[in-house]
Amino acid sequence: MTTTYAVLSEGLEKRFGSVHALRGLDLAVVQGTVCGLLGPNGAGKTTAVRLLTTLLRPDAGSARVAGHDLVREAAAVRSRIGVTGQYASVDGDLTGRENLRLFARLHRVRGPAARAEELLERFGLTGAAGRRASTYSGGMRRRLDLAASLIRRPDVLFLDEPTTGLDPASRNLIRHAVRDLRADGTTVLLTTQYLEEADQLADDIALVDRGQVAHRGSPAELKALIGSYAEAVVADGAALQRAAAVLDQLTGGEPVFHRERNAVGAVTTDPTLTLPRLVRELDAAGVPLIDACLRPPTLDDVFLRLTGEAADRKEPAA
């Protein structure tokens, strides 16, 4: 069975003066799936999205989006995609309903009024449809922005950190919308700061680092790369260093400190390490233990391990 790719790029490069933002980005997104584009700040995620949505022109490399060449058929690409960026693009002086009807007319959508009402209901905005968008909360404006990007029923939807800064209820609405879009056959390329969001939504993840895709695979496949995660929560900060020494000896992984919780953890690829052994070794070292766990890794652990972006690897203060 032949795989159809909604997004396929090879060797995409982009410079901004002396800054090499993309250094040969190879990306393949299967049609009808959700792909999470993750990476540290400055890794090139937003630049990649801007290139793939024709907002920037690549300096080198090639790409096809929704079956069209990114450079030679840019207008055709734009006709097949939707984009929701980090900032709302709706007009604050218009009502929510007026915004969606305007987008529908600009895109020559049949039945613009009916399509606007359908999307207002879908995103829980019917009650506020007659209010100016400038009076909306941040979450409501982001939902309206996403609704506007769906006016035309795009084949590929690019979401660049669509839930950043939103309250949990608004994040959940957008996450449900992404699941519904995938079920309808829309391909979604998602960048997000919330790794649990990518874990829940993405079929495939491309981990971008220094302008390239450093690792890719399903969330489960990426987690399998790094093994398990051992953590100890201790009674006081003074015991953290002793706990870290035990973890270092048992796991061989570099300890990561979470001082706000008096916790320290490390990744291990040793399949013989068990929780009882971990507790015994901590107790033998005189560590005043409150809790310990040995669990499968999260995407946060994958991110820290594979990109080197640990929040705090320094020795804790005494």
PDB file of C-alpha atoms in Angstrom:
ATOM      1  CA  MET A   1       0.000   0.000   0.000  1.00  0.00           C
ATOM      2  CA  THR A   2       1.423   3.351  -1.062  1.00  0.00           C
ATOM      3  CA  THR A   3       1.787   5.977   1.682  1.00  0.00           C
ATOM      4  CA  THR A   4       0.434   9.416   0.803  1.00  0.00           C
ATOM      5  CA  TYR A   5       2.200  12.351   2.416  1.00  0.00           C
ATOM      6  CA  ALA A   6       0.376  15.612   3.045  1.00  0.00           C
ATOM      7  CA  VAL A   7       3.691  17.330   3.827  1.00  0.00           C
ATOM      8  CA  LEU A   8       7.015  16.157   2.454  1.00  0.00           C
ATOM      9  CA  SER A   9      10.157  18.271   2.711  1.00  0.00           C
ATOM     10  CA  GLU A  10      13.777  17.511   1.844  1.00  0.00           C
ATOM     11  CA  GLY A  11      16.739  19.590   2.896  1.00  0.00           C
ATOM     12  CA  LEU A  12      14.875  22.811   3.674  1.00  0.00           C
ATOM     13  CA  GLU A  13      17.240  25.597   4.667  1.00  0.00           C
ATOM     14  CA  LYS A  14      16.650  29.159   5.810  1.00  0.00           C
ATOM     15  CA  ARG A  15      19.042  31.873   6.950  1.00  0.00           C
ATOM     16  CA  PHE A  16      18.348  35.223   8.568  1.00  0.00           C
ATOM     17  CA  GLY A  17      21.607  37.076   8.160  1.00  0.00           C
ATOM     18  CA  SER A  18      24.191  35.134  10.147  1.00  0.00           C
ATOM     19  CA  VAL A  19      21.537  32.956  11.828  1.00  0.00           C
ATOM     20  CA  HIS A  20      21.058  29.556  10.211  1.00  0.00           C
ATOM     21  CA  ALA A  21      17.471  28.826  11.321  1.00  0.00           C
ATOM     22  CA  LEU A  22      16.963  25.636   9.307  1.00  0.00           C
ATOM     23  CA  ARG A  23      19.869  23.377   8.340  1.00  0.00           C
ATOM     24  CA  GLY A  24      18.293  20.788   6.051  1.00  0.00           C
ATOM     25  CA  LEU A  25      14.849  19.976   7.444  1.00  0.00           C
ATOM     26  CA  ASP A  26      13.529  16.588   6.288  1.00  0.00           C
ATOM     27  CA  LEU A  27       9.895  16.087   7.253  1.00  0.00           C
ATOM     28  CA  ALA A  28       7.258  13.562   6.165  1.00  0.00           C
ATOM     29  CA  VAL A  29       3.678  13.880   7.450  1.00  0.00           C
ATOM     30  CA  VAL A  30       1.283  11.110   6.467  1.00  0.00           C
ATOM     31  CA  GLN A  31      -2.073  12.268   5.158  1.00  0.00           C
ATOM     32  CA  GLY A  32      -4.864  12.218   7.735  1.00  0.00           C
ATOM     33  CA  THR A  33      -2.575  12.184  10.776  1.00  0.00           C
ATOM     34  CA  VAL A  34      -1.499  14.634  13.475  1.00  0.00           C
ATOM     35  CA  CYS A  35       2.224  15.386  13.494  1.00  0.00           C
ATOM     36  CA  GLY A  36       3.755  17.136  16.486  1.00  0.00           C
ATOM     37  CA  LEU A  37       6.707  19.398  15.716  1.00  0.00           C
ATOM     38  CA  LEU A  38       8.616  19.744  18.994  1.00  0.00           C
ATOM     39  CA  GLY A  39      11.918  21.260  19.996  1.00  0.00           C
ATOM     40  CA  PRO A  40      13.655  23.839  22.204  1.00  0.00           C
ATOM     41  CA  ASN A  41      13.129  27.553  21.733  1.00  0.00           C
ATOM     42  CA  GLY A  42      15.068  28.655  18.674  1.00  0.00           C
ATOM     43  CA  ALA A  43      15.200  25.148  17.184  1.00  0.00           C
ATOM     44  CA  GLY A  44      13.461  26.275  13.990  1.00  0.00           C
ATOM     45  CA  LYS A  45       9.868  25.122  14.515  1.00  0.00           C
ATOM     46  CA  THR A  46       8.145  28.413  13.710  1.00  0.00           C
ATOM     47  CA  THR A  47      10.478  29.037  10.772  1.00  0.00           C
ATOM     48  CA  ALA A  48       9.531  25.606   9.416  1.00  0.00           C
ATOM     49  CA  VAL A  49       5.834  26.421   9.717  1.00  0.00           C
ATOM     50  CA  ARG A  50       6.306  29.782   8.002  1.00  0.00           C
ATOM     51  CA  LEU A  51       8.151  28.110   5.140  1.00  0.00           C
ATOM     52  CA  LEU A  52       5.616  25.308   4.714  1.00  0.00           C
ATOM     53  CA  THR A  53       2.738  27.811   4.670  1.00  0.00           C
ATOM     54  CA  THR A  54       4.473  29.953   1.969  1.00  0.00           C
ATOM     55  CA  LEU A  55       5.017  32.913   4.300  1.00  0.00           C
ATOM     56  CA  LEU A  56       8.772  32.531   3.727  1.00  0.00           C
ATOM     57  CA  ARG A  57      10.726  31.250   0.754  1.00  0.00           C
ATOM     58  CA  PRO A  58      13.375  28.578   1.431  1.00  0.00           C
ATOM     59  CA  ASP A  59      17.012  29.288   0.617  1.00  0.00           C
ATOM     60  CA  ALA A  60      17.546  25.654  -0.345  1.00  0.00           C
ATOM     61  CA  GLY A  61      15.709  22.345  -0.414  1.00  0.00           C
ATOM     62  CA  SER A  62      12.243  21.426  -1.613  1.00  0.00           C
ATOM     63  CA  ALA A  63       8.826  20.565  -0.256  1.00  0.00           C
ATOM     64  CA  ARG A  64       5.377  19.488  -1.352  1.00  0.00           C
ATOM     65  CA  VAL A  65       2.308  20.405   0.676  1.00  0.00           C
ATOM     66  CA  ALA A  66      -1.105  18.907  -0.145  1.00  0.00           C
ATOM     67  CA  GLY A  67       0.407  17.582  -3.366  1.00  0.00           C
ATOM     68  CA  HIS A  68       1.783  20.910  -4.615  1.00  0.00           C
ATOM     69  CA  ASP A  69       5.313  22.244  -4.887  1.00  0.00           C
ATOM     70  CA  LEU A  70       5.960  24.791  -2.167  1.00  0.00           C
ATOM     71  CA  VAL A  71       7.729  27.316  -4.414  1.00  0.00           C
ATOM     72  CA  ARG A  72       6.413  26.729  -7.941  1.00  0.00           C
ATOM     73  CA  GLU A  73       2.795  26.228  -6.849  1.00  0.00           C
ATOM     74  CA  ALA A  74       2.596  28.498  -3.816  1.00  0.00           C
ATOM     75  CA  ALA A  75      -0.915  29.746  -4.672  1.00  0.00           C
ATOM     76  CA  ALA A  76      -2.190  26.172  -4.929  1.00  0.00           C
ATOM     77  CA  VAL A  77      -0.610  25.342  -1.564  1.00  0.00           C
ATOM     78  CA  ARG A  78      -2.334  28.333   0.034  1.00  0.00           C
ATOM     79  CA  SER A  79      -5.678  27.214  -1.380  1.00  0.00           C
ATOM     80  CA  ARG A  80      -5.393  23.840   0.358  1.00  0.00           C
ATOM     81  CA  ILE A  81      -4.157  24.801   3.830  1.00  0.00           C
ATOM     82  CA  GLY A  82      -5.330  26.556   6.975  1.00  0.00           C
ATOM     83  CA  VAL A  83      -3.079  28.318   9.468  1.00  0.00           C
ATOM     84  CA  THR A  84      -3.529  29.319  13.087  1.00  0.00           C
ATOM     85  CA  GLY A  85      -0.487  31.129  14.438  1.00  0.00           C
ATOM     86  CA  GLN A  86       0.588  32.194  17.908  1.00  0.00           C
ATOM     87  CA  TYR A  87      -1.400  35.420  17.645  1.00  0.00           C
ATOM     88  CA  ALA A  88      -5.043  35.870  16.677  1.00  0.00           C
ATOM     89  CA  SER A  89      -5.612  37.219  13.165  1.00  0.00           C
ATOM     90  CA  VAL A  90      -9.255  38.185  13.575  1.00  0.00           C
ATOM     91  CA  ASP A  91     -10.491  41.795  13.425  1.00  0.00           C
ATOM     92  CA  GLY A  92     -11.270  43.113  16.901  1.00  0.00           C
ATOM     93  CA  ASP A  93     -13.715  45.720  15.568  1.00  0.00           C
ATOM     94  CA  LEU A  94     -15.942  43.051  14.021  1.00  0.00           C
ATOM     95  CA  THR A  95     -18.173  40.644  15.907  1.00  0.00           C
ATOM     96  CA  GLY A  96     -17.337  36.975  15.977  1.00  0.00           C
ATOM     97  CA  ARG A  97     -20.072  36.287  13.450  1.00  0.00           C
ATOM     98  CA  GLU A  98     -18.927  39.107  11.173  1.00  0.00           C
ATOM     99  CA  ASN A  99     -15.353  37.852  11.254  1.00  0.00           C
ATOM    100  CA  LEU A 100     -16.316  34.358  10.131  1.00  0.00           C
ATOM    101  CA  ARG A 101     -18.691  35.600   7.450  1.00  0.00           C
ATOM    102  CA  LEU A 102     -15.958  37.878   6.132  1.00  0.00           C
ATOM    103  CA  PHE A 103     -13.465  35.011   5.945  1.00  0.00           C
ATOM    104  CA  ALA A 104     -16.093  32.853   4.229  1.00  0.00           C
ATOM    105  CA  ARG A 105     -16.744  35.507   1.576  1.00  0.00           C
ATOM    106  CA  LEU A 106     -13.023  36.097   1.012  1.00  0.00           C
ATOM    107  CA  HIS A 107     -12.565  32.374   0.408  1.00  0.00           C
ATOM    108  CA  ARG A 108     -15.686  32.195  -1.785  1.00  0.00           C
ATOM    109  CA  VAL A 109     -17.299  29.596   0.462  1.00  0.00           C
ATOM    110  CA  ARG A 110     -20.828  28.616  -0.502  1.00  0.00           C
ATOM    111  CA  GLY A 111     -23.381  29.583   2.127  1.00  0.00           C
ATOM    112  CA  PRO A 112     -21.071  31.843   4.161  1.00  0.00           C
ATOM    113  CA  ALA A 113     -23.694  32.599   6.829  1.00  0.00           C
ATOM    114  CA  ALA A 114     -24.473  28.927   7.427  1.00  0.00           C
ATOM    115  CA  ARG A 115     -20.774  27.996   7.565  1.00  0.00           C
ATOM    116  CA  ALA A 116     -20.124  30.773  10.084  1.00  0.00           C
ATOM    117  CA  GLU A 117     -22.949  29.576  12.343  1.00  0.00           C
ATOM    118  CA  GLU A 118     -21.706  25.977  12.109  1.00  0.00           C
ATOM    119  CA  LEU A 119     -18.242  26.976  13.322  1.00  0.00           C
ATOM    120  CA  LEU A 120     -19.532  29.325  16.017  1.00  0.00           C
ATOM    121  CA  GLU A 121     -21.470  26.411  17.485  1.00  0.00           C
ATOM    122  CA  ARG A 122     -18.584  23.976  17.096  1.00  0.00           C
ATOM    123  CA  PHE A 123     -16.251  26.202  19.123  1.00  0.00           C
ATOM    124  CA  GLY A 124     -18.750  27.264  21.778  1.00  0.00           C
ATOM    125  CA  LEU A 125     -19.007  30.865  20.548  1.00  0.00           C
ATOM    126  CA  THR A 126     -22.688  31.103  19.615  1.00  0.00           C
ATOM    127  CA  GLY A 127     -23.572  33.066  22.751  1.00  0.00           C
ATOM    128  CA  ALA A 128     -20.848  35.634  22.056  1.00  0.00           C
ATOM    129  CA  ALA A 129     -21.303  35.740  18.261  1.00  0.00           C
ATOM    130  CA  GLY A 130     -22.818  39.245  18.332  1.00  0.00           C
ATOM    131  CA  ARG A 131     -20.032  40.771  20.431  1.00  0.00           C
ATOM    132  CA  ARG A 132     -16.958  42.489  19.060  1.00  0.00           C
ATOM    133  CA  ALA A 133     -13.942  40.210  19.042  1.00  0.00           C
ATOM    134  CA  SER A 134     -12.006  42.846  21.008  1.00  0.00           C
ATOM    135  CA  THR A 135     -14.218  41.994  24.012  1.00  0.00           C
ATOM    136  CA  TYR A 136     -13.361  38.294  23.865  1.00  0.00           C
ATOM    137  CA  SER A 137     -11.025  36.630  26.318  1.00  0.00           C
ATOM    138  CA  GLY A 138      -7.739  35.262  25.025  1.00  0.00           C
ATOM    139  CA  GLY A 139      -9.177  31.756  24.833  1.00  0.00           C
ATOM    140  CA  MET A 140     -12.252  32.915  22.939  1.00  0.00           C
ATOM    141  CA  ARG A 141     -10.144  34.862  20.423  1.00  0.00           C
ATOM    142  CA  ARG A 142      -7.943  31.816  19.844  1.00  0.00           C
ATOM    143  CA  ARG A 143     -11.017  29.657  19.278  1.00  0.00           C
ATOM    144  CA  LEU A 144     -12.389  32.234  16.846  1.00  0.00           C
ATOM    145  CA  ASP A 145      -9.040  32.300  15.068  1.00  0.00           C
ATOM    146  CA  LEU A 146      -9.069  28.517  14.719  1.00  0.00           C
ATOM    147  CA  ALA A 147     -12.644  28.634  13.437  1.00  0.00           C
ATOM    148  CA  ALA A 148     -11.565  31.177  10.807  1.00  0.00           C
ATOM    149  CA  SER A 149      -8.761  28.869   9.633  1.00  0.00           C
ATOM    150  CA  LEU A 150     -11.335  26.092   9.108  1.00  0.00           C
ATOM    151  CA  ILE A 151     -13.780  28.151   7.056  1.00  0.00           C
ATOM    152  CA  ARG A 152     -12.558  26.491   3.849  1.00  0.00           C
ATOM    153  CA  ARG A 153     -12.182  22.941   5.226  1.00  0.00           C
ATOM    154  CA  PRO A 154      -8.429  22.731   4.576  1.00  0.00           C
ATOM    155  CA  ASP A 155      -6.636  19.544   3.604  1.00  0.00           C
ATOM    156  CA  VAL A 156      -3.719  20.471   5.874  1.00  0.00           C
ATOM    157  CA  LEU A 157      -4.005  22.599   9.014  1.00  0.00           C
ATOM    158  CA  PHE A 158      -0.930  24.197  10.580  1.00  0.00           C
ATOM    159  CA  LEU A 159      -1.292  25.023  14.277  1.00  0.00           C
ATOM    160  CA  ASP A 160       1.630  27.009  15.706  1.00  0.00           C
ATOM    161  CA  GLU A 161       1.322  26.819  19.510  1.00  0.00           C
ATOM    162  CA  PRO A 162      -2.474  27.273  19.379  1.00  0.00           C
ATOM    163  CA  THR A 163      -3.065  26.684  23.098  1.00  0.00           C
ATOM    164  CA  THR A 164      -0.193  28.680  24.623  1.00  0.00           C
ATOM    165  CA  GLY A 165      -1.427  30.876  27.453  1.00  0.00           C
ATOM    166  CA  LEU A 166      -4.971  29.517  27.392  1.00  0.00           C
ATOM    167  CA  ASP A 167      -6.964  28.289  30.360  1.00  0.00           C
ATOM    168  CA  PRO A 168      -7.529  24.519  30.665  1.00  0.00           C
ATOM    169  CA  ALA A 169     -11.116  24.688  29.372  1.00  0.00           C
ATOM    170  CA  SER A 170     -10.066  26.513  26.198  1.00  0.00           C
ATOM    171  CA  ARG A 171      -7.144  24.125  25.678  1.00  0.00           C
ATOM    172  CA  ASN A 172      -9.506  21.166  25.938  1.00  0.00           C
ATOM    173  CA  LEU A 173     -11.877  22.649  23.355  1.00  0.00           C
ATOM    174  CA  ILE A 174      -9.059  23.075  20.876  1.00  0.00           C
ATOM    175  CA  ARG A 175      -7.710  19.594  21.592  1.00  0.00           C
ATOM    176  CA  HIS A 176     -11.157  18.103  20.939  1.00  0.00           C
ATOM    177  CA  ALA A 177     -11.302  20.086  17.693  1.00  0.00           C
ATOM    178  CA  VAL A 178      -7.948  18.616  16.592  1.00  0.00           C
ATOM    179  CA  ARG A 179      -9.203  15.083  17.269  1.00  0.00           C
ATOM    180  CA  ASP A 180     -12.386  15.774  15.288  1.00  0.00           C
ATOM    181  CA  LEU A 181     -10.356  17.148  12.372  1.00  0.00           C
ATOM    182  CA  ARG A 182      -8.184  14.042  12.260  1.00  0.00           C
ATOM    183  CA  ALA A 183     -11.296  11.872  12.337  1.00  0.00           C
ATOM    184  CA  ASP A 184     -12.592  13.839   9.327  1.00  0.00           C
ATOM    185  CA  GLY A 185      -9.366  13.190   7.404  1.00  0.00           C
ATOM    186  CA  THR A 186      -7.644  16.548   7.873  1.00  0.00           C
ATOM    187  CA  THR A 187      -3.877  16.450   8.314  1.00  0.00           C
ATOM    188  CA  VAL A 188      -2.659  18.549  11.248  1.00  0.00           C
ATOM    189  CA  LEU A 189       0.876  19.787  11.858  1.00  0.00           C
ATOM    190  CA  LEU A 190       1.094  21.014  15.442  1.00  0.00           C
ATOM    191  CA  THR A 191       3.782  22.876  17.352  1.00  0.00           C
ATOM    192  CA  THR A 192       3.187  23.153  21.075  1.00  0.00           C
ATOM    193  CA  GLN A 193       4.890  24.027  24.352  1.00  0.00           C
ATOM    194  CA  TYR A 194       2.754  21.454  26.176  1.00  0.00           C
ATOM    195  CA  LEU A 195       4.410  18.083  25.693  1.00  0.00           C
ATOM    196  CA  GLU A 196       1.486  16.193  27.234  1.00  0.00           C
ATOM    197  CA  GLU A 197      -0.635  17.766  24.497  1.00  0.00           C
ATOM    198  CA  ALA A 198       1.577  16.266  21.807  1.00  0.00           C
ATOM    199  CA  ASP A 199       1.538  12.951  23.671  1.00  0.00           C
ATOM    200  CA  GLN A 200      -2.268  12.915  23.628  1.00  0.00           C
ATOM    201  CA  LEU A 201      -2.831  14.181  20.090  1.00  0.00           C
ATOM    202  CA  ALA A 202       0.107  13.273  17.845  1.00  0.00           C
ATOM    203  CA  ASP A 203       0.345  10.098  15.795  1.00  0.00           C
ATOM    204  CA  ASP A 204       3.921  11.009  14.943  1.00  0.00           C
ATOM    205  CA  ILE A 205       6.445  13.432  16.431  1.00  0.00           C
ATOM    206  CA  ALA A 206       9.372  15.171  14.776  1.00  0.00           C
ATOM    207  CA  LEU A 207      11.849  16.434  17.363  1.00  0.00           C
ATOM    208  CA  VAL A 208      13.622  19.460  15.891  1.00  0.00           C
ATOM    209  CA  ASP A 209      16.992  20.550  17.239  1.00  0.00           C
ATOM    210  CA  ARG A 210      19.352  23.107  15.686  1.00  0.00           C
ATOM    211  CA  GLY A 211      17.320  23.406  12.521  1.00  0.00           C
ATOM    212  CA  GLN A 212      17.055  19.701  11.728  1.00  0.00           C
ATOM    213  CA  VAL A 213      14.790  16.792  12.609  1.00  0.00           C
ATOM    214  CA  ALA A 214      16.972  15.018  15.155  1.00  0.00           C
ATOM    215  CA  HIS A 215      14.531  12.220  16.032  1.00  0.00           C
ATOM    216  CA  ARG A 216      11.129  11.136  14.821  1.00  0.00           C
ATOM    217  CA  GLY A 217       8.579   8.464  15.606  1.00  0.00           C
ATOM    218  CA  SER A 218       5.381   7.868  17.524  1.00  0.00           C
ATOM    219  CA  PRO A 219       5.279   9.006  21.166  1.00  0.00           C
ATOM    220  CA  ALA A 220       5.724   5.371  22.231  1.00  0.00           C
ATOM    221  CA  GLU A 221       8.704   4.879  19.914  1.00  0.00           C
ATOM    222  CA  LEU A 222      10.451   8.000  21.183  1.00  0.00           C
ATOM    223  CA  LYS A 223       9.884   6.992  24.798  1.00  0.00           C
ATOM    224  CA  ALA A 224      11.366   3.575  24.085  1.00  0.00           C
ATOM    225  CA  LEU A 225      14.621   5.273  23.054  1.00  0.00           C
ATOM    226  CA  ILE A 226      15.439   6.423  26.550  1.00  0.00           C
ATOM    227  CA  GLY A 227      14.297   3.683  28.917  1.00  0.00           C
ATOM    228  CA  SER A 228      12.627   4.258  32.296  1.00  0.00           C
ATOM    229  CA  TYR A 229      12.685   7.171  34.728  1.00  0.00           C
ATOM    230  CA  ALA A 230      13.669   6.738  38.378  1.00  0.00           C
ATOM    231  CA  GLU A 231      12.826   9.479  40.876  1.00  0.00           C
ATOM    232  CA  ALA A 232      13.217  10.059  44.601  1.00  0.00           C
ATOM    233  CA  VAL A 233      11.364  12.640  46.681  1.00  0.00           C
ATOM    234  CA  VAL A 234      13.212  13.413  49.920  1.00  0.00           C
ATOM    235  CA  ALA A 235      12.346  15.050  53.218  1.00  0.00           C
ATOM    236  CA  ASP A 236      14.583  18.097  52.791  1.00  0.00           C
ATOM    237  CA  GLY A 237      16.785  19.768  50.232  1.00  0.00           C
ATOM    238  CA  ALA A 238      19.950  18.832  52.085  1.00  0.00           C
ATOM    239  CA  ALA A 239      19.391  15.159  51.182  1.00  0.00           C
ATOM    240  CA  LEU A 240      19.077  15.772  47.454  1.00  0.00           C
ATOM    241  CA  GLN A 241      22.765  15.328  46.725  1.00  0.00           C
ATOM    242  CA  ARG A 242      22.892  11.955  48.487  1.00  0.00           C
ATOM    243  CA  ALA A 243      19.829  10.798  46.556  1.00  0.00           C
ATOM    244  CA  ALA A 244      21.405  12.019  43.324  1.00  0.00           C
ATOM    245  CA  ALA A 245      24.553  10.010  44.021  1.00  0.00           C
ATOM    246  CA  VAL A 246      22.495   6.835  44.468  1.00  0.00           C
ATOM    247  CA  LEU A 247      20.574   7.460  41.248  1.00  0.00           C
ATOM    248  CA  ASP A 248      23.777   8.193  39.395  1.00  0.00           C
ATOM    249  CA  GLN A 249      25.264   4.882  40.533  1.00  0.00           C
ATOM    250  CA  LEU A 250      22.138   2.843  39.766  1.00  0.00           C
ATOM    251  CA  THR A 251      21.113   4.380  36.461  1.00  0.00           C
ATOM    252  CA  GLY A 252      24.207   5.867  34.875  1.00  0.00           C
ATOM    253  CA  GLY A 253      22.001   8.765  33.822  1.00  0.00           C
ATOM    254  CA  GLU A 254      22.637  12.401  34.658  1.00  0.00           C
ATOM    255  CA  PRO A 255      20.447  13.398  37.648  1.00  0.00           C
ATOM    256  CA  VAL A 256      17.910  16.165  37.094  1.00  0.00           C
ATOM    257  CA  PHE A 257      16.895  18.162  40.158  1.00  0.00           C
ATOM    258  CA  HIS A 258      13.386  19.469  40.880  1.00  0.00           C
ATOM    259  CA  ARG A 259      14.131  21.505  43.971  1.00  0.00           C
ATOM    260  CA  GLU A 260      10.632  22.922  44.353  1.00  0.00           C
ATOM    261  CA  ARG A 261       9.509  19.355  45.156  1.00  0.00           C
ATOM    262  CA  ASN A 262      12.719  18.201  46.875  1.00  0.00           C
ATOM    263  CA  ALA A 263      12.997  15.601  44.120  1.00  0.00           C
ATOM    264  CA  VAL A 264      15.714  14.250  41.883  1.00  0.00           C
ATOM    265  CA  GLY A 265      15.358  11.849  38.958  1.00  0.00           C
ATOM    266  CA  ALA A 266      17.387  10.128  36.263  1.00  0.00           C
ATOM    267  CA  VAL A 267      16.739   8.105  33.145  1.00  0.00           C
ATOM    268  CA  THR A 268      17.865   4.484  33.099  1.00  0.00           C
ATOM    269  CA  THR A 269      18.111   1.935  30.317  1.00  0.00           C
ATOM    270  CA  ASP A 270      18.882  -0.881  32.788  1.00  0.00           C
ATOM    271  CA  PRO A 271      15.956  -3.340  32.520  1.00  0.00           C
ATOM    272  CA  THR A 272      17.010  -5.079  35.769  1.00  0.00           C
ATOM    273  CA  LEU A 273      16.473  -2.028  37.978  1.00  0.00           C
ATOM    274  CA  THR A 274      13.397  -2.497  40.188  1.00  0.00           C
ATOM    275  CA  LEU A 275      11.592  -0.168  42.566  1.00  0.00           C
ATOM    276  CA  PRO A 276      12.386  -2.299  45.674  1.00  0.00           C
ATOM    277  CA  ARG A 277      16.088  -2.167  44.802  1.00  0.00           C
ATOM    278  CA  LEU A 278      15.914   1.585  44.312  1.00  0.00           C
ATOM    279  CA  VAL A 279      14.270   2.046  47.725  1.00  0.00           C
ATOM    280  CA  ARG A 280      16.782  -0.283  49.444  1.00  0.00           C
ATOM    281  CA  GLU A 281      19.780   1.574  48.007  1.00  0.00           C
ATOM    282  CA  LEU A 282      18.370   4.975  49.000  1.00  0.00           C
ATOM    283  CA  ASP A 283      17.676   3.699  52.505  1.00  0.00           C
ATOM    284  CA  ALA A 284      21.181   2.225  52.789  1.00  0.00           C
ATOM    285  CA  ALA A 285      22.632   5.617  51.875  1.00  0.00           C
ATOM    286  CA  GLY A 286      20.674   7.254  54.701  1.00  0.00           C
ATOM    287  CA  VAL A 287      18.386   9.235  52.400  1.00  0.00           C
ATOM    288  CA  PRO A 288      15.222  10.415  54.263  1.00  0.00           C
ATOM    289  CA  LEU A 289      12.860   9.186  51.587  1.00  0.00           C
ATOM    290  CA  ILE A 290       9.270  10.398  51.235  1.00  0.00           C
ATOM    291  CA  ASP A 291       8.446   8.761  47.908  1.00  0.00           C
ATOM    292  CA  ALA A 292      10.124   6.914  45.042  1.00  0.00           C
ATOM    293  CA  CYS A 293       8.983   5.760  41.660  1.00  0.00           C
ATOM    294  CA  LEU A 294      10.210   3.896  38.605  1.00  0.00           C
ATOM    295  CA  ARG A 295       7.985   4.683  35.655  1.00  0.00           C
ATOM    296  CA  PRO A 296       7.930   4.768  31.879  1.00  0.00           C
ATOM    297  CA  PRO A 297       9.269   8.064  30.519  1.00  0.00           C
ATOM    298  CA  THR A 298       7.057  10.976  29.538  1.00  0.00           C
ATOM    299  CA  LEU A 299       7.616  13.152  26.499  1.00  0.00           C
ATOM    300  CA  ASP A 300       9.130  15.672  28.909  1.00  0.00           C
ATOM    301  CA  ASP A 301      11.822  13.102  29.730  1.00  0.00           C
ATOM    302  CA  VAL A 302      12.340  12.417  26.022  1.00  0.00           C
ATOM    303  CA  PHE A 303      12.643  16.145  25.340  1.00  0.00           C
ATOM    304  CA  LEU A 304      15.174  16.684  28.114  1.00  0.00           C
ATOM    305  CA  ARG A 305      17.256  13.650  27.180  1.00  0.00           C
ATOM    306  CA  LEU A 306      17.313  14.020  23.411  1.00  0.00           C
ATOM    307  CA  THR A 307      17.687  17.801  23.189  1.00  0.00           C
ATOM    308  CA  GLY A 308      19.771  18.417  26.319  1.00  0.00           C
ATOM    309  CA  GLU A 309      17.266  21.018  27.519  1.00  0.00           C
ATOM    310  CA  ALA A 310      17.200  20.049  31.198  1.00  0.00           C
ATOM    311  CA  ALA A 311      15.553  22.628  33.399  1.00  0.00           C
ATOM    312  CA  ASP A 312      18.095  22.268  36.192  1.00  0.00           C
ATOM    313  CA  ARG A 313      21.083  19.915  36.159  1.00  0.00           C
ATOM    314  CA  LYS A 314      23.173  21.911  38.590  1.00  0.00           C
ATOM    315  CA  GLU A 315      24.129  20.749  42.025  1.00  0.00           C
ATOM    316  CA  PRO A 316      21.506  21.979  44.484  1.00  0.00           C
ATOM    317  CA  ALA A 317      22.370  24.557  47.094  1.00  0.00           C
ATOM    318  CA  ALA A 318      23.227  23.151  50.484  1.00  0.00           C
TER     319      ALA A 318
END
